Coordinates of C-alpha atoms in Angstrom, one line a residue:
M1 CA 3.0 -45.8 -26.9
S2 CA 5.2 -48.9 -27.6
T3 CA 9.0 -48.9 -27.4
P4 CA 10.7 -48.9 -30.9
I5 CA 11.8 -52.2 -32.3
P6 CA 15.0 -52.3 -34.4
A7 CA 14.8 -52.7 -38.2
P8 CA 15.1 -56.2 -39.6
G9 CA 18.6 -57.6 -40.1
S10 CA 19.8 -58.3 -36.6
G11 CA 20.3 -61.8 -35.4
A12 CA 21.5 -64.9 -37.1
P13 CA 19.0 -67.4 -38.7
A14 CA 18.1 -70.3 -36.5
A15 CA 19.0 -73.7 -38.0
A16 CA 16.3 -75.9 -39.5
L17 CA 13.5 -73.3 -39.1
R18 CA 11.5 -71.6 -41.7
P19 CA 11.8 -67.8 -41.7
L20 CA 10.1 -66.3 -38.7
A21 CA 7.9 -64.1 -40.9
E22 CA 6.4 -67.4 -42.3
R23 CA 6.1 -69.1 -38.9
A24 CA 4.7 -66.2 -37.0
Q25 CA 1.7 -65.7 -39.3
A26 CA 1.4 -62.1 -38.1
P27 CA -1.8 -60.3 -38.9
A28 CA -1.4 -57.4 -41.3
T29 CA -3.7 -55.3 -39.2
L30 CA -4.9 -55.8 -35.6
A31 CA -8.1 -54.3 -34.2
A32 CA -8.4 -53.2 -30.6
P33 CA -10.0 -55.8 -28.3
A34 CA -13.7 -56.0 -28.6
G35 CA -16.3 -56.9 -25.9
A36 CA -19.5 -55.8 -24.4
G37 CA -19.6 -52.9 -22.1
G38 CA -18.6 -50.1 -24.5
L39 CA -15.0 -49.6 -23.4
S40 CA -12.8 -47.2 -25.4
W41 CA -9.4 -48.7 -26.3
R42 CA -6.1 -47.1 -26.9
E43 CA -2.4 -47.9 -26.4
L44 CA -1.1 -47.5 -22.9
G45 CA 2.0 -45.4 -22.2
Q46 CA 4.1 -44.5 -19.2
D47 CA 1.7 -41.6 -18.5
D48 CA -0.9 -44.2 -17.6
V49 CA 1.2 -45.8 -14.8
V50 CA -1.0 -44.4 -12.0
A51 CA -4.3 -45.5 -13.7
L52 CA -2.7 -48.9 -14.4
G53 CA -1.6 -49.3 -10.7
G54 CA -5.1 -48.5 -9.5
L55 CA -6.6 -51.2 -11.9
V56 CA -4.0 -53.8 -10.8
Q57 CA -4.9 -53.0 -7.1
R58 CA -8.6 -53.5 -7.7
I59 CA -8.0 -56.8 -9.5
E60 CA -5.7 -58.2 -6.8
E61 CA -8.1 -57.1 -4.0
A62 CA -10.9 -59.0 -5.6
D63 CA -8.9 -62.1 -6.7
D64 CA -6.8 -62.2 -3.5
P65 CA -3.6 -63.8 -4.9
P66 CA -0.8 -64.5 -2.4
Y67 CA 1.1 -61.5 -3.6
R68 CA 0.5 -57.8 -4.3
T69 CA 2.1 -55.7 -7.1
S70 CA 3.8 -52.6 -5.8
P71 CA 3.7 -49.2 -7.7
D72 CA 7.4 -49.7 -8.5
E73 CA 6.6 -53.1 -10.0
V74 CA 3.9 -51.6 -12.2
A75 CA 6.4 -49.1 -13.4
E76 CA 8.7 -51.9 -14.4
Y77 CA 6.2 -53.1 -16.9
Y78 CA 7.6 -50.3 -19.1
D79 CA 11.3 -51.1 -18.4
A80 CA 13.9 -50.6 -21.1
S81 CA 15.1 -54.2 -21.1
H82 CA 12.0 -55.2 -23.1
Y83 CA 10.2 -54.2 -26.3
W84 CA 6.7 -53.7 -25.1
S85 CA 3.2 -53.0 -26.5
A86 CA 0.2 -52.4 -24.3
M87 CA -3.5 -51.7 -24.7
G88 CA -6.0 -50.3 -22.3
G89 CA -9.8 -50.2 -22.1
W90 CA -11.4 -47.1 -20.6
D91 CA -15.0 -46.5 -19.5
A92 CA -17.1 -43.4 -20.2
E93 CA -15.9 -41.8 -16.9
G94 CA -12.3 -42.2 -18.0
I95 CA -11.4 -45.0 -15.6
L96 CA -9.1 -47.8 -16.9
R97 CA -11.1 -51.1 -16.7
A98 CA -8.9 -53.6 -18.6
F99 CA -5.3 -53.9 -19.8
G100 CA -3.0 -56.2 -21.7
F101 CA 0.8 -56.1 -22.1
V102 CA 3.1 -57.9 -24.5
R103 CA 6.8 -57.8 -23.6
I104 CA 9.8 -59.2 -25.5
Q105 CA 13.2 -59.1 -23.9
R106 CA 16.0 -57.3 -25.6
G107 CA 19.5 -58.6 -25.9
D108 CA 21.3 -61.7 -27.0
L109 CA 18.2 -63.8 -27.8
T110 CA 18.4 -67.5 -28.5
V111 CA 14.5 -67.8 -28.2
L112 CA 12.1 -64.9 -28.7
R113 CA 9.6 -64.9 -25.8
A114 CA 6.6 -62.7 -25.7
F115 CA 5.3 -62.5 -22.2
C116 CA 1.7 -61.6 -22.0
S117 CA 0.0 -60.2 -18.9
G118 CA -3.2 -58.3 -18.2
G119 CA -6.5 -58.2 -16.4
V120 CA -10.1 -57.0 -16.3
D121 CA -11.7 -54.9 -13.5
P122 CA -13.9 -57.3 -11.5
A123 CA -16.9 -55.1 -12.2
W124 CA -16.5 -55.5 -15.9
R125 CA -16.0 -59.3 -16.2
Q126 CA -18.3 -61.8 -17.9
H127 CA -18.5 -59.5 -21.0
G128 CA -15.9 -61.3 -23.2
I129 CA -13.3 -58.7 -22.6
G130 CA -10.7 -61.1 -21.2
G131 CA -10.8 -63.4 -24.2
A132 CA -10.7 -60.4 -26.6
L133 CA -7.6 -59.2 -24.8
I134 CA -5.9 -62.5 -25.2
D135 CA -6.7 -62.5 -28.9
W136 CA -5.2 -59.1 -29.2
Q137 CA -2.1 -60.1 -27.3
V138 CA -1.5 -63.2 -29.5
G139 CA -1.9 -61.1 -32.6
R140 CA 0.4 -58.4 -31.3
A141 CA 3.0 -60.9 -30.2
R142 CA 3.1 -62.4 -33.7
Q143 CA 3.6 -58.9 -35.1
M144 CA 6.3 -58.0 -32.7
F145 CA 8.3 -61.2 -33.4
V146 CA 8.5 -60.2 -37.0
E147 CA 9.4 -56.6 -36.1
T148 CA 12.4 -57.6 -34.1
G149 CA 14.1 -58.9 -37.2
V150 CA 15.7 -61.7 -35.1
E151 CA 15.6 -65.2 -36.7
A152 CA 15.1 -67.6 -33.8
P153 CA 12.5 -70.0 -32.3
A154 CA 9.7 -68.0 -30.7
R155 CA 7.0 -68.6 -28.1
I156 CA 4.1 -66.7 -26.6
V157 CA 4.0 -67.1 -22.9
V158 CA 1.3 -66.7 -20.2
H159 CA 1.8 -67.7 -16.6
V160 CA -1.3 -69.1 -14.8
D161 CA -1.5 -69.4 -11.1
E162 CA -3.0 -72.6 -9.5
G163 CA -6.8 -72.3 -9.3
M164 CA -7.2 -69.9 -12.3
D165 CA -9.2 -72.5 -14.2
A166 CA -11.2 -69.9 -16.2
M167 CA -8.0 -68.4 -17.5
A168 CA -6.6 -71.9 -18.4
R169 CA -9.7 -72.6 -20.4
L170 CA -9.5 -69.3 -22.3
L171 CA -5.9 -70.1 -23.2
T172 CA -6.4 -73.7 -24.3
E173 CA -9.3 -72.6 -26.5
R174 CA -6.8 -70.3 -28.3
G175 CA -4.1 -72.9 -28.9
F176 CA -2.0 -72.5 -25.8
S177 CA -0.7 -75.7 -24.0
P178 CA 0.8 -76.1 -20.5
R179 CA 4.5 -76.5 -21.0
R180 CA 6.2 -76.1 -17.6
W181 CA 5.0 -76.3 -14.0
Y182 CA 6.4 -74.5 -11.0
M183 CA 5.9 -74.6 -7.3
E184 CA 6.3 -72.0 -4.5
M185 CA 8.0 -73.3 -1.4
R186 CA 8.7 -71.9 2.1
R187 CA 10.9 -72.9 4.9
D188 CA 10.1 -72.2 8.6
L189 CA 13.0 -70.2 10.0
S190 CA 12.0 -71.0 13.6
K191 CA 13.3 -74.5 13.0
P192 CA 17.0 -75.3 13.4
I193 CA 19.1 -74.3 10.4
P194 CA 21.8 -76.9 9.6
E195 CA 25.5 -76.2 9.4
V196 CA 27.0 -76.9 6.0
S197 CA 30.7 -77.6 5.6
L198 CA 32.5 -76.7 2.4
D199 CA 35.9 -77.9 0.9
T200 CA 38.9 -75.9 2.1
H201 CA 39.1 -73.5 -0.8
L202 CA 35.4 -72.8 -1.0
S203 CA 33.7 -70.1 1.0
V204 CA 30.4 -68.1 1.0
V205 CA 30.8 -64.3 1.1
P206 CA 28.3 -61.4 0.9
W207 CA 27.3 -60.1 -2.5
S208 CA 29.2 -57.0 -3.6
A209 CA 29.0 -54.7 -6.5
E210 CA 32.5 -55.7 -7.6
L211 CA 31.4 -59.3 -8.0
D212 CA 28.1 -58.5 -9.7
D213 CA 29.2 -58.9 -13.3
A214 CA 31.1 -62.1 -12.5
I215 CA 27.8 -63.4 -10.9
R216 CA 26.0 -62.5 -14.2
R217 CA 28.5 -64.5 -16.2
A218 CA 28.2 -67.4 -13.8
H219 CA 24.4 -67.3 -14.0
N220 CA 24.6 -67.5 -17.8
K221 CA 26.9 -70.5 -17.6
A222 CA 24.9 -72.2 -14.8
F223 CA 21.6 -72.1 -16.7
G224 CA 22.9 -72.1 -20.3
E225 CA 21.8 -75.6 -21.1
Q226 CA 18.5 -75.6 -19.2
W227 CA 15.1 -75.3 -21.0
D228 CA 14.2 -71.8 -22.1
A229 CA 17.5 -70.4 -20.9
Q230 CA 18.1 -66.8 -22.0
P231 CA 21.5 -65.2 -21.4
H232 CA 21.6 -61.9 -19.5
T233 CA 23.4 -58.9 -20.9
P234 CA 24.9 -56.4 -18.5
E235 CA 21.8 -54.2 -19.2
T236 CA 19.1 -56.9 -18.7
W237 CA 20.9 -58.1 -15.5
Q238 CA 20.4 -54.8 -13.9
Q239 CA 16.6 -54.7 -14.6
G240 CA 13.9 -55.6 -12.1
R241 CA 15.9 -54.9 -9.0
T242 CA 13.3 -52.9 -7.2
H243 CA 13.2 -55.3 -4.3
F244 CA 16.8 -56.6 -4.4
V245 CA 18.4 -57.0 -0.9
P246 CA 22.2 -57.0 -1.1
A247 CA 22.5 -58.0 2.6
W248 CA 20.5 -61.2 1.8
S249 CA 22.5 -62.1 -1.2
F250 CA 25.6 -64.3 -1.3
V251 CA 28.4 -65.6 -3.5
A252 CA 30.3 -68.9 -3.2
L253 CA 33.9 -68.4 -4.2
D254 CA 36.6 -70.9 -5.0
R255 CA 40.1 -69.7 -4.1
S256 CA 42.0 -72.8 -5.1
T257 CA 43.8 -70.7 -7.7
D258 CA 45.4 -67.2 -7.8
R259 CA 42.1 -65.8 -9.1
A260 CA 38.9 -66.4 -7.1
Q261 CA 36.2 -68.0 -9.2
V262 CA 32.4 -67.8 -8.7
A263 CA 31.2 -71.3 -7.9
G264 CA 27.6 -70.3 -7.0
Y265 CA 25.4 -67.4 -6.1
L266 CA 22.1 -66.6 -4.4
I267 CA 20.1 -63.4 -5.0
S268 CA 17.3 -62.3 -2.6
G269 CA 14.4 -60.0 -2.6
R270 CA 12.2 -58.4 0.0
Y271 CA 8.5 -58.1 -1.0
E272 CA 6.9 -56.4 2.0
Q273 CA 3.7 -55.6 0.0
D274 CA 3.1 -59.4 -0.3
W275 CA 3.3 -60.2 3.4
P276 CA -0.3 -59.3 4.4
A277 CA -1.7 -61.5 1.6
L278 CA 0.7 -64.3 2.4
G279 CA 0.0 -64.2 6.1
W280 CA 3.7 -64.2 7.1
T281 CA 7.0 -62.4 6.5
E282 CA 9.7 -64.0 4.3
G283 CA 13.0 -63.5 2.7
Y284 CA 12.6 -64.5 -0.9
T285 CA 15.3 -66.3 -2.9
E286 CA 15.1 -64.9 -6.4
M287 CA 17.9 -66.8 -8.0
I288 CA 20.2 -69.6 -6.9
G289 CA 22.8 -71.3 -9.2
V290 CA 25.8 -73.5 -9.0
L291 CA 28.2 -74.0 -11.9
P292 CA 28.5 -77.5 -13.2
E293 CA 32.0 -78.1 -12.0
W294 CA 31.1 -77.4 -8.4
R295 CA 27.8 -79.3 -8.2
G296 CA 27.7 -82.2 -5.7
R297 CA 29.9 -80.3 -3.3
H298 CA 27.2 -78.7 -1.0
V299 CA 27.5 -75.2 -2.5
A300 CA 23.8 -74.7 -2.9
S301 CA 23.1 -75.9 0.6
A302 CA 25.7 -73.5 2.0
L303 CA 24.2 -70.6 0.1
L304 CA 20.7 -71.4 1.2
T305 CA 21.5 -71.8 4.8
R306 CA 23.5 -68.6 4.8
A307 CA 20.5 -66.8 3.4
M308 CA 18.2 -68.4 5.9
R309 CA 20.3 -67.0 8.7
A310 CA 20.3 -63.6 7.2
Y311 CA 16.5 -63.7 6.8
A312 CA 16.0 -64.9 10.4
D313 CA 18.4 -62.3 11.7
D314 CA 16.2 -59.6 10.2
G315 CA 13.1 -61.0 11.8
M316 CA 11.7 -63.0 8.8
E317 CA 9.4 -65.9 9.7
Y318 CA 10.1 -67.9 6.5
A319 CA 12.4 -68.4 3.6
G320 CA 10.6 -68.5 0.2
L321 CA 11.5 -69.5 -3.3
D322 CA 10.0 -71.0 -6.4
V323 CA 11.3 -73.9 -8.6
D324 CA 10.6 -75.5 -11.9
T325 CA 9.3 -79.0 -11.0
D326 CA 11.3 -80.5 -13.9
N327 CA 14.6 -78.8 -12.8
P328 CA 17.3 -81.1 -14.1
T329 CA 19.7 -80.4 -11.2
G330 CA 17.4 -82.0 -8.6
A331 CA 16.7 -78.7 -6.9
P332 CA 13.2 -79.7 -5.6
L333 CA 14.7 -82.6 -3.7
L334 CA 17.4 -80.4 -2.2
F335 CA 14.9 -77.8 -1.1
A336 CA 12.7 -80.5 0.5
H337 CA 15.8 -81.9 2.3
L338 CA 16.5 -78.5 3.8
G339 CA 12.9 -78.2 5.1
Y340 CA 11.1 -76.3 2.3
E341 CA 7.5 -77.2 1.8
R342 CA 5.2 -76.7 -1.2
M343 CA 2.7 -73.9 -0.8
R344 CA 1.1 -73.5 -4.3
G345 CA 1.8 -74.0 -7.9
S346 CA 1.6 -72.3 -11.3
A347 CA 2.0 -73.3 -15.0
M348 CA 3.5 -71.8 -18.0
Y349 CA 1.2 -71.9 -21.0
T350 CA 2.8 -71.3 -24.5
I351 CA 2.2 -71.2 -28.2
E352 CA 5.3 -72.4 -29.9
I353 CA 6.2 -70.6 -33.2

């Protein structure tokens, strides 16, 4: 049961691009994934969230990634901030053995991005099911691009963790290319946390609900010119906050004028379900941004060290975050200077449309 997609007509044509309907080459019809094993395929809906959570748990127990997906995060696959379409393969006993999701963010879209995710039960691998799922996801993504009615550049996206060589091969065989690389970093909180001084009118304060929309607008401005930037609407900004920790989140304010301005911000999450797989506890920095006019004034360092102290005060062993290795602001060097160390990497594979 997919969420409805608006009728064509919304969105302005993107300059110098052929119509999306031509570029997408969407299949007129799309068969369910095939593969040996005799699975029965149907669309997944919200009524299947328990079965989906059980399958995700079996996959992660076998593959042992350095994270675990909570039931709340599984439920977020269906969140209202995205158009989504999902397919599941069931065995003769009625057990879900494979799934695939395609999700396109709603809102003010400058680039249409179809995020594909899925997996196959470890007991049902080596039957061609994974490759068939990717084929279905690519075809469904192309259809959904056209269904949005938005004329914009488009890309199909799959994130691949370091070491997932078989997945990388399946993707490259189907026309995907690695486009961006990311690294997870951590900082030992038992080591001294430096003091950071700010200009007279700058200060770091706790996150508050009253500041939240100003933070959203600051985020859109801070990342507006970066690759693959997508502005947040008030609705999309509120999505995916299952693990948000207000007490670990901070805002840098400039009070040099009558009205305080957001100079930077840091949003944190607490992912307790990941800690056994990681082997340590951590406060996780979900987002950090500094607006252009305040860069080079130690705002990011002040936010990070304030968050480190909050994590440490709550008994966390490490501060964690991830970063685009090509980040144009020099963030990887800043993190390393503050004591963060690389732990693992991942890559974004895309088909550009």
